[in-house]
Each structure stands twice: as structure tokens, then as C-alpha cells.
mmCIF file of C-alpha atoms in Angstrom:
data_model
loop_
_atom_site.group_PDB
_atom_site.id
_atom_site.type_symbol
_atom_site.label_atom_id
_atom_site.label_comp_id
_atom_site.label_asym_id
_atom_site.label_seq_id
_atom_site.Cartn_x
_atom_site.Cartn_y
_atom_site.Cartn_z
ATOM 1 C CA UNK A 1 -26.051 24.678 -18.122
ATOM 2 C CA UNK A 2 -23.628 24.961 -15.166
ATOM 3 C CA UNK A 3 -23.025 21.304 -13.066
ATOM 4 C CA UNK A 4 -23.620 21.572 -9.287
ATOM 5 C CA UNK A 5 -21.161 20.324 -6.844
ATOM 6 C CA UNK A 6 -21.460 19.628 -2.830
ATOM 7 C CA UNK A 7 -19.113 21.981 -1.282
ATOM 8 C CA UNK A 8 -18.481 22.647 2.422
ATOM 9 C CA UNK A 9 -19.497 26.188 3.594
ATOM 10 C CA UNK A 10 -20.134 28.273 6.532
ATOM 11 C CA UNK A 11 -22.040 31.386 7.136
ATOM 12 C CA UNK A 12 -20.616 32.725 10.476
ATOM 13 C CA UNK A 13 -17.009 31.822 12.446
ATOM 14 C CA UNK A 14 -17.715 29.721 15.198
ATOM 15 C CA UNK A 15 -17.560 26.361 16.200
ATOM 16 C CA UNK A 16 -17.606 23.181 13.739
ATOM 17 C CA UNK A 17 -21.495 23.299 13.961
ATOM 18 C CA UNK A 18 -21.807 26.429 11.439
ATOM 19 C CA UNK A 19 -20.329 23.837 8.969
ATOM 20 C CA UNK A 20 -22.457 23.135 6.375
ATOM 21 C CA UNK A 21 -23.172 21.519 2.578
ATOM 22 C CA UNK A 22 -24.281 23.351 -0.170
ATOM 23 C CA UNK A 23 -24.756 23.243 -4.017
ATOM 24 C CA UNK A 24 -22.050 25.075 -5.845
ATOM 25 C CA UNK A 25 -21.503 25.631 -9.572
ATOM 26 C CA UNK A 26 -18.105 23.232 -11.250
ATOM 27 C CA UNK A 27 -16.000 25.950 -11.947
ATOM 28 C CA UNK A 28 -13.510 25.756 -15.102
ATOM 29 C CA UNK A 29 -10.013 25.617 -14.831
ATOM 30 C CA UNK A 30 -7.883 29.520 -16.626
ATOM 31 C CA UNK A 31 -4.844 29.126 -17.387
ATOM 32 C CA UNK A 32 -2.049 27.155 -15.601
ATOM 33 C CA UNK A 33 -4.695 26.051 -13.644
ATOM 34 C CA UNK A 34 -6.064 22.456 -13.138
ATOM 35 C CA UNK A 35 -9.128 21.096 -12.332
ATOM 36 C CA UNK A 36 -9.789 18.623 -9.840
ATOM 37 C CA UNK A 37 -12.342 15.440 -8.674
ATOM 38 C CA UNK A 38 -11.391 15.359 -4.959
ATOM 39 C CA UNK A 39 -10.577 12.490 -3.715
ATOM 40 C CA UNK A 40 -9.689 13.352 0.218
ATOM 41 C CA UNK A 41 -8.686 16.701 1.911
ATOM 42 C CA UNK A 42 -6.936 17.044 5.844
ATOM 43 C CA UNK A 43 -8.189 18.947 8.141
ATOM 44 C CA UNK A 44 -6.078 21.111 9.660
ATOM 45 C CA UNK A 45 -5.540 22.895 13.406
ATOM 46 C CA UNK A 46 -5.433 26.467 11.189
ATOM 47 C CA UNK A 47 -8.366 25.240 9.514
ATOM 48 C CA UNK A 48 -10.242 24.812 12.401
ATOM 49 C CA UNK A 49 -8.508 28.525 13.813
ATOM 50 C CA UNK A 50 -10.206 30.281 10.465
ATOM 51 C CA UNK A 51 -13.626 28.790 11.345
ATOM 52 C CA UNK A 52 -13.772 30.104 15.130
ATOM 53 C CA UNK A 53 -12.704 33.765 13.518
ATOM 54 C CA UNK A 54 -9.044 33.189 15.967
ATOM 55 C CA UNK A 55 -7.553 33.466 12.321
ATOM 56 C CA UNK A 56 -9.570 36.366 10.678
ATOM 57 C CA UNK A 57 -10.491 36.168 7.074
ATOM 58 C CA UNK A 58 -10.951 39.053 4.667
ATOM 59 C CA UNK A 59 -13.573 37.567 2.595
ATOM 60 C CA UNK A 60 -17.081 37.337 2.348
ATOM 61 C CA UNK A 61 -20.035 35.164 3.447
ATOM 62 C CA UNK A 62 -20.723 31.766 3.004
ATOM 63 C CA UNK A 63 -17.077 30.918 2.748
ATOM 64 C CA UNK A 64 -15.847 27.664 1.501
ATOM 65 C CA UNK A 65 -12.620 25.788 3.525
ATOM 66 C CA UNK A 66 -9.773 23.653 3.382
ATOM 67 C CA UNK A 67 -6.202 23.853 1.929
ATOM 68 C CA UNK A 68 -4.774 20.357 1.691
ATOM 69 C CA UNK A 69 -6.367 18.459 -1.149
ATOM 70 C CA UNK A 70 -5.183 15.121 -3.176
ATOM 71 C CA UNK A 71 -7.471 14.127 -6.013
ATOM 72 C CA UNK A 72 -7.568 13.198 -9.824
ATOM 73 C CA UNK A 73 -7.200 15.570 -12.678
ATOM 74 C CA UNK A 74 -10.465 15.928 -14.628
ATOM 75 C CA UNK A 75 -9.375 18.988 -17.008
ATOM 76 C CA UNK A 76 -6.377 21.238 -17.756
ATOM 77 C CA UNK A 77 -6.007 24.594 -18.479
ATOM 78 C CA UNK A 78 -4.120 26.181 -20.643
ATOM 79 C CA UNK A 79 -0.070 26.292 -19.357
ATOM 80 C CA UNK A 80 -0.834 23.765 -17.062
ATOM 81 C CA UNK A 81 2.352 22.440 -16.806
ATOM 82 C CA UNK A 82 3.844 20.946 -12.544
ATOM 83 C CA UNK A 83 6.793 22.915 -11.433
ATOM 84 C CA UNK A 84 9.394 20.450 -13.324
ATOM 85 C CA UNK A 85 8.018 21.941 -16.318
ATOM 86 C CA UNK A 86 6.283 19.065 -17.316
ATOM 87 C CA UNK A 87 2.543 19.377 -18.889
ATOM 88 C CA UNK A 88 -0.087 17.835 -16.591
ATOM 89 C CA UNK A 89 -2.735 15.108 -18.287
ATOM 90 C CA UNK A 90 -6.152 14.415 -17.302
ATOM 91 C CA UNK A 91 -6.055 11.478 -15.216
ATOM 92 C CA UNK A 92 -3.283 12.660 -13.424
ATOM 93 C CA UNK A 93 -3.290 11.734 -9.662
ATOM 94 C CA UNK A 94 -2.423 14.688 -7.403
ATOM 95 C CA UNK A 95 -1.860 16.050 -4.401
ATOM 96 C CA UNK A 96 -0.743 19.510 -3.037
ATOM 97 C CA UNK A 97 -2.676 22.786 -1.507
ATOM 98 C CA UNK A 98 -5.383 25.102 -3.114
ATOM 99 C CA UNK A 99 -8.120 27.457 -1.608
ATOM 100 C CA UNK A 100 -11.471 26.126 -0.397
ATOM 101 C CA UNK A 101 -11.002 22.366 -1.404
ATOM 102 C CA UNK A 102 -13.571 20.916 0.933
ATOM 103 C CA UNK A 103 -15.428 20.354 -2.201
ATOM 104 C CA UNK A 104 -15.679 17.870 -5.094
ATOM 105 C CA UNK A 105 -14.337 19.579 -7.611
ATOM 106 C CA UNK A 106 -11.929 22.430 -6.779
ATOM 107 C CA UNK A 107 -9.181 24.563 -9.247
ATOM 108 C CA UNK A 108 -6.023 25.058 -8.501
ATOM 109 C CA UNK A 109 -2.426 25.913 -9.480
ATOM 110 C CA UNK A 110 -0.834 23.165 -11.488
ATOM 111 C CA UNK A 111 2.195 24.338 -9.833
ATOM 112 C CA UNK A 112 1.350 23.474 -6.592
ATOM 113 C CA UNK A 113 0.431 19.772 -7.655
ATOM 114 C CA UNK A 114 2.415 16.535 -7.178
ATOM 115 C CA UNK A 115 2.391 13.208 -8.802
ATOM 116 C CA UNK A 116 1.009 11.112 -6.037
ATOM 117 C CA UNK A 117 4.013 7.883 -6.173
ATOM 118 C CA UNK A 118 2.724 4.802 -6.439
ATOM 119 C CA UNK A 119 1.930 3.355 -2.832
ATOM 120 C CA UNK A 120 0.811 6.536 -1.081
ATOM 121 C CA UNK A 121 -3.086 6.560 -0.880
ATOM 122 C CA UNK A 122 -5.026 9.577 -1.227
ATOM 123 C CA UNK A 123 -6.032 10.184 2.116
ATOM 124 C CA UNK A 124 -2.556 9.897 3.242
ATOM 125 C CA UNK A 125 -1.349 12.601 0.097
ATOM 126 C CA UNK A 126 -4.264 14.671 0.447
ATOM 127 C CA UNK A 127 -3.364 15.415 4.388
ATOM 128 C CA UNK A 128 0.330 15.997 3.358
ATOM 129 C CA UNK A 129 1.006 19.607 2.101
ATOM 130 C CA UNK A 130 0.566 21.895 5.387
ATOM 131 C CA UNK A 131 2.137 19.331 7.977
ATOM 132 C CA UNK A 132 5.583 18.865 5.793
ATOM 133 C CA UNK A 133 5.717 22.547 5.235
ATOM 134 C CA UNK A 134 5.481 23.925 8.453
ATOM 135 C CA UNK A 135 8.338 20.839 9.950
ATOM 136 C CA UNK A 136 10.230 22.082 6.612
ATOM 137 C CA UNK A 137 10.119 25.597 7.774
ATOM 138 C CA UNK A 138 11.687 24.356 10.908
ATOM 139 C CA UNK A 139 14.308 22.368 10.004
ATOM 140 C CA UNK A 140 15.259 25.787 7.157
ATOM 141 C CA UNK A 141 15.074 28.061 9.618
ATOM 142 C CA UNK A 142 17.333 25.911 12.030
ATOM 143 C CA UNK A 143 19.288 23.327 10.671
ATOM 144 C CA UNK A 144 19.103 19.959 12.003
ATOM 145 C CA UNK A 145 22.963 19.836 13.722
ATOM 146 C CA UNK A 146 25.610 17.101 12.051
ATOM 147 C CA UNK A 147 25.693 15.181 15.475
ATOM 148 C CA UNK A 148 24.216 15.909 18.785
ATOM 149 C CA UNK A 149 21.284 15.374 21.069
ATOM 150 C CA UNK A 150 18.022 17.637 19.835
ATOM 151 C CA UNK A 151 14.282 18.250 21.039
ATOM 152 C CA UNK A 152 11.393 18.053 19.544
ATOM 153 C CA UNK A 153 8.095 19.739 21.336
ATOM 154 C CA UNK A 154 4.609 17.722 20.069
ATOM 155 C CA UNK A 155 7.085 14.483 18.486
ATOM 156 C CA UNK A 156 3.897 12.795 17.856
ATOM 157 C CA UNK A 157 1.884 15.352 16.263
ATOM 158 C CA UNK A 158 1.768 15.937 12.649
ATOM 159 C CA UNK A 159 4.637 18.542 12.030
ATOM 160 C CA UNK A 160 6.695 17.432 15.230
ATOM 161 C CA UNK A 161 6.730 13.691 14.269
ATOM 162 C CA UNK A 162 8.310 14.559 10.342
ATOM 163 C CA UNK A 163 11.146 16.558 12.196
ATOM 164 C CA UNK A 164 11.806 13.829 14.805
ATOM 165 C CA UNK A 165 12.016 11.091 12.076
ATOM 166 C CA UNK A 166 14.567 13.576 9.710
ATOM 167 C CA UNK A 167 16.600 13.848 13.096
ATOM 168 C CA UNK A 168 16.802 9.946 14.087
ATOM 169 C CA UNK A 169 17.248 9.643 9.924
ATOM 170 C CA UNK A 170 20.306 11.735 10.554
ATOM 171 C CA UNK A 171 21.785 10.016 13.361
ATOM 172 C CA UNK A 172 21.012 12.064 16.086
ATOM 173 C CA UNK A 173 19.612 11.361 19.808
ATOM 174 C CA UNK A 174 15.886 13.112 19.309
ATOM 175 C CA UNK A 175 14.339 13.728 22.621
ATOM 176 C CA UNK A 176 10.395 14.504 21.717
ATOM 177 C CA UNK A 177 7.769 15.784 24.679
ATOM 178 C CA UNK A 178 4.582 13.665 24.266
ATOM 179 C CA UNK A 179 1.438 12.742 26.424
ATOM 180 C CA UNK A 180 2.005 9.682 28.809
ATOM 181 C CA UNK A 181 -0.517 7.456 26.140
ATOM 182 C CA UNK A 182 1.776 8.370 23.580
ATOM 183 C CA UNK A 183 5.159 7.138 24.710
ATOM 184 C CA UNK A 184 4.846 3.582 22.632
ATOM 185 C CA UNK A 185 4.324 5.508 19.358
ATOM 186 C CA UNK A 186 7.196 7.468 20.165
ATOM 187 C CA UNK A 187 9.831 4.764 20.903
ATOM 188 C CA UNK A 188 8.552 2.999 17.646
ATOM 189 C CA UNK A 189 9.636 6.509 15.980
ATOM 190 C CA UNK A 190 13.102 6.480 17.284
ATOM 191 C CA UNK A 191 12.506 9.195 19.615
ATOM 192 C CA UNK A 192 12.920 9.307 23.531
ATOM 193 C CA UNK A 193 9.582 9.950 25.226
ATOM 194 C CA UNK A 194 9.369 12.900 27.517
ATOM 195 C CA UNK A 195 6.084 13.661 29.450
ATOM 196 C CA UNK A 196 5.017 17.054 28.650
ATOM 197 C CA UNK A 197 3.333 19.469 31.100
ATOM 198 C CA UNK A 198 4.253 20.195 35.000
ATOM 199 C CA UNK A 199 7.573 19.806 35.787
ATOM 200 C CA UNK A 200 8.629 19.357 32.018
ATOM 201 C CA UNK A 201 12.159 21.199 32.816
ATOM 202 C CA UNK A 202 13.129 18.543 35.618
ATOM 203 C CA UNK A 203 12.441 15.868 33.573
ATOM 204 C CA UNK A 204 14.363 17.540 30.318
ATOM 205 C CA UNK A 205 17.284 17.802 32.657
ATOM 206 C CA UNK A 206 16.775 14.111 33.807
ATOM 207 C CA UNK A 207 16.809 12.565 30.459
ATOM 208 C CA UNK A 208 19.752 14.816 29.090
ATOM 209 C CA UNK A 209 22.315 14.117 32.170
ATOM 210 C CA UNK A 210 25.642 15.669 30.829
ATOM 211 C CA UNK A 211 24.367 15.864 27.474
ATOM 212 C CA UNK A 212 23.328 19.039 26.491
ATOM 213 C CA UNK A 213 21.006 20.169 23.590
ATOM 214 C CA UNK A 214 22.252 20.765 20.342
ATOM 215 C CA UNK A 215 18.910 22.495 19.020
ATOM 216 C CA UNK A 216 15.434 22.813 20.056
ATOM 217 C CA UNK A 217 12.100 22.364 17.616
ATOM 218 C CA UNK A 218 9.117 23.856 19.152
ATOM 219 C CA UNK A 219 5.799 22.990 17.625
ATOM 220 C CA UNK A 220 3.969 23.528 21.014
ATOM 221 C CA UNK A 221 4.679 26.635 22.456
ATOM 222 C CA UNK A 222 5.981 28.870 25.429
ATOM 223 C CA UNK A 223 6.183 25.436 27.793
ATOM 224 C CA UNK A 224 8.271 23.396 25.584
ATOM 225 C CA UNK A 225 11.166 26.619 25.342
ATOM 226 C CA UNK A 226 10.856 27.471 28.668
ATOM 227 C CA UNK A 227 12.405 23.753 29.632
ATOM 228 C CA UNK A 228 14.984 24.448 26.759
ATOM 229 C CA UNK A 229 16.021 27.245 28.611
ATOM 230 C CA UNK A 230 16.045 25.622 32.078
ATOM 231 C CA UNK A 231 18.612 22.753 30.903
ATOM 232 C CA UNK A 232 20.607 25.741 28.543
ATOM 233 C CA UNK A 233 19.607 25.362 25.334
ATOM 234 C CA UNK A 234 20.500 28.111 22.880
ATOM 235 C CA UNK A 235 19.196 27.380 19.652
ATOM 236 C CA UNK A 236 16.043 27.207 19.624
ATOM 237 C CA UNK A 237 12.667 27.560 16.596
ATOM 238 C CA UNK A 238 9.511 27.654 17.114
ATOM 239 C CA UNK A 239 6.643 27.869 14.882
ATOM 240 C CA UNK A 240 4.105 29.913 18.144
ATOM 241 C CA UNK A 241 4.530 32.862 16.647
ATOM 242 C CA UNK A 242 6.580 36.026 17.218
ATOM 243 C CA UNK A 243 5.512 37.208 20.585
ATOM 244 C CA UNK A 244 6.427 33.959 22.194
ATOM 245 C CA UNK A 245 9.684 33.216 20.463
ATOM 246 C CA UNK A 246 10.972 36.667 21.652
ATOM 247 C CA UNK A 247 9.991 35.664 25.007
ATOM 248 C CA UNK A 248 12.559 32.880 24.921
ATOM 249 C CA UNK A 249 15.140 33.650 22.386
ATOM 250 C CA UNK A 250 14.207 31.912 19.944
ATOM 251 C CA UNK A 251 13.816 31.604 16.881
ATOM 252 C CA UNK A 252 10.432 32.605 14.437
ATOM 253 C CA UNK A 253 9.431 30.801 11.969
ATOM 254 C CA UNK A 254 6.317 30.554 9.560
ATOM 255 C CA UNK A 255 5.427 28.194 6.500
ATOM 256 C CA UNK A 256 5.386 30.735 3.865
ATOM 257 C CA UNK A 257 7.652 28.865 1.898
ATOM 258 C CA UNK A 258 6.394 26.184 -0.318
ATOM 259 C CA UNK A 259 8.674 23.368 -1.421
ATOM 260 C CA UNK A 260 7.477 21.090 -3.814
ATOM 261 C CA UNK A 261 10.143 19.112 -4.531
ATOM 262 C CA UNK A 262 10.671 18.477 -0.646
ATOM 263 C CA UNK A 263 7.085 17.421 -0.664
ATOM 264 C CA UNK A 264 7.685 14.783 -3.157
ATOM 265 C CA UNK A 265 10.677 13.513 -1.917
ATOM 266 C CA UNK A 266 8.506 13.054 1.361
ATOM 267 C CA UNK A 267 5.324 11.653 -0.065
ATOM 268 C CA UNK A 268 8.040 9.194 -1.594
ATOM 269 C CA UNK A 269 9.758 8.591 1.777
ATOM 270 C CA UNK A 270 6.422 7.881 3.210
ATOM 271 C CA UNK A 271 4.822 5.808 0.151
ATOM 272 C CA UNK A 272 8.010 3.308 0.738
ATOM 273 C CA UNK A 273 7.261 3.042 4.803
ATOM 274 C CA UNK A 274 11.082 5.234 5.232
ATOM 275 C CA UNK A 275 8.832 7.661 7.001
ATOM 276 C CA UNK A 276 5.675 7.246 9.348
ATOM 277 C CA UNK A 277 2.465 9.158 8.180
ATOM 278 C CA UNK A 278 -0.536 8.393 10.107
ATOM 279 C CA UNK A 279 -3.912 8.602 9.186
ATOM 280 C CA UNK A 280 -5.947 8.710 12.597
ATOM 281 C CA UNK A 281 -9.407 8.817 10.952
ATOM 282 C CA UNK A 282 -11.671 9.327 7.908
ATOM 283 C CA UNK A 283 -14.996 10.836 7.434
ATOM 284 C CA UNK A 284 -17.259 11.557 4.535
ATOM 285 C CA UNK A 285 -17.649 15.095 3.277
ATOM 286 C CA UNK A 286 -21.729 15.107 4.704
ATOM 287 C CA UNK A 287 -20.144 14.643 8.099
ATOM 288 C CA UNK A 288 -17.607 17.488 8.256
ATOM 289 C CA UNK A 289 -18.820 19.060 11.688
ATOM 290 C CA UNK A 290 -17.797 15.808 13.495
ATOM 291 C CA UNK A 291 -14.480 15.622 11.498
ATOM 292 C CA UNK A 292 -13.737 19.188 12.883
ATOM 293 C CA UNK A 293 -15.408 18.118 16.175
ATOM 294 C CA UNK A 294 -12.566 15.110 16.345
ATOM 295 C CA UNK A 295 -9.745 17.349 15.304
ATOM 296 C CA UNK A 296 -10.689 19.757 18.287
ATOM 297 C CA UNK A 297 -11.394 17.862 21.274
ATOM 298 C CA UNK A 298 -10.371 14.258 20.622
ATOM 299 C CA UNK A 299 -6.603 14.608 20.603
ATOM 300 C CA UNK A 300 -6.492 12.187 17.330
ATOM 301 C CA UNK A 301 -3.393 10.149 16.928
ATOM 302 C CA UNK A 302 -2.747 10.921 13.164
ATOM 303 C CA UNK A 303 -4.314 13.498 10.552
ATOM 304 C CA UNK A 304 -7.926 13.634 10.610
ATOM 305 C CA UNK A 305 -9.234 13.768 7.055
ATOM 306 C CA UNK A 306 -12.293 14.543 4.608
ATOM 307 C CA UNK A 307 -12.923 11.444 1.983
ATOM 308 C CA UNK A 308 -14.718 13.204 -0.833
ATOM 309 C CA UNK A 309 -15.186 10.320 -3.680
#
């Protein structure tokens, strides 16, 4: 007989309250494919753009969710080997991306796994994949300059805070627009607080003086590039999408590219404090709609995640 799991599905887009549990058979890992006992899973903003339909779909009803995923190896398929080449055990602890892992037990690629290093927890691994790759995308499809002065739209956020750290890491003045509340959290990152919203361009051109901008990393959108180009900035990526990076000259960038040896050098970085990761809050799997709920509306100061087991 087939063993049930609790997995979180929905039956309709809309908002975080069509989120629900539901028995779900175990499924067995095929080859070069891995199963896993979740341990925690991030929620992310294009997790929460999927639900409301804003990011359509093409599959069918009740869906499952979630991409993120960190958890413990509990039986290998055949091939299963991580992308080193090296055969993965049960037992193994994990971390990487998959499809549908708000779940307990969920397949995936063994390619797309990492060893979790030893003082990272889960919840901090299992929030890791889409945040690194999307500030990874960044920083490949612009190159963080040699020496300089750069911005960094959303500094505080998720992807903006990894690409402010890799610039002060490098030596360079990072400039990074925040809210007002965030400014502390900022300084502690290395970064020079800017107040985003009205009148963002004046206050750009405050803070720069004579220096000018050396390159520009938009998480944020068409308000962020439009004060690049008031103070002159040139090179500019952002990750908005096409429409608005033509706008402004910049730029276009998506995380279609999927580094896993960049992710483990980071979940290293990270696991030895070289790196700030924040985990803003936890929730258990039975209370996913106020997890999303959080994510949404309560402008969380870290990476809101799913604990599974």
C-alpha cells in the first residue's frame, strides 16, 4: 500500500486563503532522482505571484507549491549522483530547488542538491536557492566594478542584501535604498542607507556628491533606475523585467541560470557568519496561509519560511 503525506495544495489562484492541506501519496524517487523528508522550505515573492494567477501556470488543479526546499535524504535513485559527480547517501542533508516541495516528502534532481555545511540550519538552507540565484544573475549579467561607488535598490531584501554584502566584500562604497526602519540593518551590512520613495533622485545625488556611480543593481523596479538616471548612471541591471529595463537603459536580467557551486560557496559564506542570511520568521506547514499572509503584507525583515519536520 501507498504511504500518505501532508502536502500543501490549492484549488483556484487567489489569495493565501485558497491554501490548503491535503493527503498525498510518497512518491518514489527514478533515476538520478532523490527522495526527500523535508525539513523547511522559503516562501518566496514568485511563489506568492503563482498563487494570485499574476504568474500563470500551465498545469492542472489542485496544484502543489514551493521551490526552495532543504531536507534529509530518505532514498536514492538510481544515478543519483550531486553535480561534483559524487553519489548521494541516504542520510544526506540537503538543500537546493525542486517542484512543489511544500510537502513532506518531495523528489527531486540530485543535481540540484547541496551538502548543507556544517553550521547552516535548515531553515536558513532551505530559504537559500531562489534569493542567491536571482543576486547571482545580477552580479553575471553586470559585473560588480574593481573599485568604485555602486547602488543597490531593496539592500535589505533577500536578493538586494547578498549583492550589497559581495560589493562591501569587494571593497567598494555600496549605496543601498531601504525603508527609514531599516537604516540600522543596513549600516550593520556595510551599506549606506538611502530612503527610498519620493524624492529618491535628490537624495541619490546628495549622498553621491562628486562621486558618481560605477553600476546600478535594481531589485525594485522603475523608481530605483529612474534616480540612477537622474545622478547619470549608465550601467545599470535590473531583475523588473524587460519592459521596464528598456524604459531606462538598462540592463535585463532573469535567474535562469542555476549555479550550484556558487550556492555552496554561499551557504558556506553564510554557515561561517562571512555573510548575513536572515531568517525573519518560521511557521509550521498546517499554517501556510498566514506564512503567505506575512510574506505579503507584513514587510518581514528576513525570509519567511515553512518548517515541515
Amino acid at each position: 500500500m501507498t504511504s500518505l503525506q501532508k502536502a500543501v495544495l490549492y484549488d483556484e489562484v487567489g489569495a493565501p486563503t485558497v491554501l490548503h492541506l491535503a493527503e498525498v501519496p510518497t512518491p518514489v524517487p527514478g533515476d538520478e532522482r532523490v527522495l526527500l523528508e523535508v525539513r523547511d522550505v522559503g516562501i518566496n515573492p514568485y511563489d506568492a505571484k503563482v498563487l494570485s494567477g499574476r504568474s500563470p501556470r500551465n498545469a492542472d488543479f489542485p496544484r502543489g507549491i514551493g521551490g526552495d526546499v532543504a531536507g534529509v535524504v530518505s532514498a536514492v535513485g538510481a544515478g543519483a549522483v550531486y553535480a561534483d559527480g559524487t553519489a548521494v547517501q541516504v542520510g544526506d542533508a540537503v538543500f537546493g530547488w525542486g517542484v512543489n516541495t511544500m510537502r513532506q516528502f518531495v523528489v527531486v534532481r540530485a543535481v540540484n542538491m547541496v551538502r548543507v555545511p556544517q553550521g547552516l540550519s535548515f531553515e536558513k538552507a532551505g530559504s537559500l536557492a531562489t534569493p542567491a540565484f536571482a543576486a547571482n544573475a545580477l552580479v553575471h549579467a553586470l559585473a560588480l566594478p574593481a573599485s568604485g561607488t555602486i547602488l543597490v535598490s531593496g539592500a535589505t531584501g533577500m536578493v538586494g542584501s547578498l549583492v550589497a554584502q559581495w560589493g562591501v566584500r569587494q571593497g567598494l562604497r555600496v549605496l543601498g535604498t531601504v525603508s527609514a526602519r531599516n537604516f540600522d540593518r543596513a549600516r550593520a551590512l556595510g551599506v549606506e542607507p538611502i530612503e527610498y520613495g519620493d524624492g529618491l533622485g535628490s537624495r541619490l545625488a546628495s549622498a553621491l556628491g562628486d562621486d558618481t556611480l560605477a553600476a546600478v543593481y535594481d531589485t525594485v523596479g522603475e523608481e530605483t533606475l529612474a534616480a540612477a538616471v537622474h545622478v547619470n548612471a549608465r550601467a545599470m541591471v535590473t531583475i523588473a523585467g524587460d519592459e521596464v529595463a528598456e524604459r531606462f537603459g538598462a540592463i535585463s536580467t532573469t535567474t535562469t541560470s542555476r549555479d550550484v557551486t556558487m550556492l555552496a560557496s554561499l551557504a558556506a559564506d553564510i554557515a561561517t557568519g562571512a555573510i548575513v542570511y536572515e531568517v525573519a520568521r518560521s511557521f509550521e506547514l498546517a499554517d501556510v496561509v498566514a506564512a503567505f499572509e506575512l510574506l505579503e503584507t507584513g514587510h518581514p525583515q528576513g525570509k519567511v519560511v515553512l518548517h515541515v519536520s
